[in-house]
Steps between C-alpha positions, in 0.01 A plus 500: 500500500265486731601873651445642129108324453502681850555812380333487173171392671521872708575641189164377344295571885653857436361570195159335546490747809591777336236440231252520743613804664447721165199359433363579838644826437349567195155379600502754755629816322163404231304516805460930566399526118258294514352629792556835370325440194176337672494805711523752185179339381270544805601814440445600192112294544423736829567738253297451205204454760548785624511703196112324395365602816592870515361517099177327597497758820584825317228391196266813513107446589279565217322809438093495541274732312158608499309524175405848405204622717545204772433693834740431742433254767554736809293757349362718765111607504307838615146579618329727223186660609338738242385883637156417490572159687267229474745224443883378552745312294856421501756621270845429391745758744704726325259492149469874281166603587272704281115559498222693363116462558421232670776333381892384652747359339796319666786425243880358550739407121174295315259441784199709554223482752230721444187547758172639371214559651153606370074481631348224336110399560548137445813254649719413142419162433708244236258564196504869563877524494551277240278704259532859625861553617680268195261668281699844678854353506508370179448920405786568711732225551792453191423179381268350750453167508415195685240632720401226800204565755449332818383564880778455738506501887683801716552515862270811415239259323421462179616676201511463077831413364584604151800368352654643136835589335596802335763746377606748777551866361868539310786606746551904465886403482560215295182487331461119653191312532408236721226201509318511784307273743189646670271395788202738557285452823185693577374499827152645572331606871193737535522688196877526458725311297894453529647396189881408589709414179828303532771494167831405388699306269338161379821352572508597863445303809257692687254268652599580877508871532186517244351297794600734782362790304163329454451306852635849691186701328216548769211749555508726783 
């Protein structure tokens, strides 16, 4: 009897043992997947990282614009001296040049800058402007309007600035007109007056190179 309870009780160690084998077994096979599977995602997150950055990257820049009759900002300026000489200013380079009597004009798309000169007896002053030369515009500019008088400061000295709008002439082409900003200035030495006036678009930005033109005038 007690060689049978002998052998039964190996019977039972064997099978407890053997229990435990397969399960280490099988705990061990589950292992790769799992690990395979943790390694799949990493993946597929390196991805999807990767795929925002090169959007954000290839995104294109946007596209800037000038309004119509903005000069550019690297605009290049010439010396102009007239025949008779007297005085010099600087103009826009590369500007269609025409003149006739004593006066020049400079023009580029819808900017102008016309030079005239005349003899005057008596300096221009802000009353004399404001009644003789609007009285003369409003004859000759298309809808004049909004005339403004005032005595500005030039590295030249001083000079009358007259500001108004008005229509420019109707494009030969496309029959297209334009409203137009204006700044007059007449400057006056000995006898002789320089009447230099700046135009464009009412919606343009021209503020800086309006400045260069005026500051660069100078008698010689």
């Amino acid at each position: 009897m007690a060689r049978v309870r002998t052998v039964r009780s190996l019977g039972v160690v064997g099978l407890v043992l053997a229990a435990a084998v397969t399960a280490g077994c099988s705990g061990s096979s589950s292992g790769p997947p799992a690990a395979s599977h943790a390694s799949s995602g990493s993946g597929s997150t390196s991805t999807s990282t990767s795929t925002s950055t090169a959007g954000g990257s290839a995104a294109p820049a946007p596209t800037e614009s000038n309004p119509p009759g903005d000069i550019p900002d690297n605009q290049a300026y010439v010396a102009f001296r007239p025949a008779g000489g007297g005085f010099t200013v600087k103009v826009p380079e590369g500007w269609a040049r025409t003149g006739q009597g004593g006066t020049t004009v400079f023009t580029d798309k819808l900017n102008r800058v016309e030079i005239a000169t005349a003899s005057a007896s008596s300096a221009p002053t802000v009353a004399s402007v404001g009644s003789e030369v609007v009285s003369r515009l409003r004859g000759q500019v298309p809808k004049f309007d909004g005339p403004k008088v005032s005595q500005v400061n030039r590295h030249a000295g001083s000079a009358v600035l007259l500001k108004y709008q008005g229509d420019s002439a109707a494009d030969p082409v496309t029959g297209k007109v334009v409203r137009d900003a204006f700044e007059r200035y007449a400057f006056y030495r000995q006898g002789h007056e320089v009447d230099l006036t700046l135009s464009g678009p009412v919606n343009a930005d021209n503020v800086d190179p309006w400045r260069i033109v005026t500051d660069s005038f100078s008698w010689k």
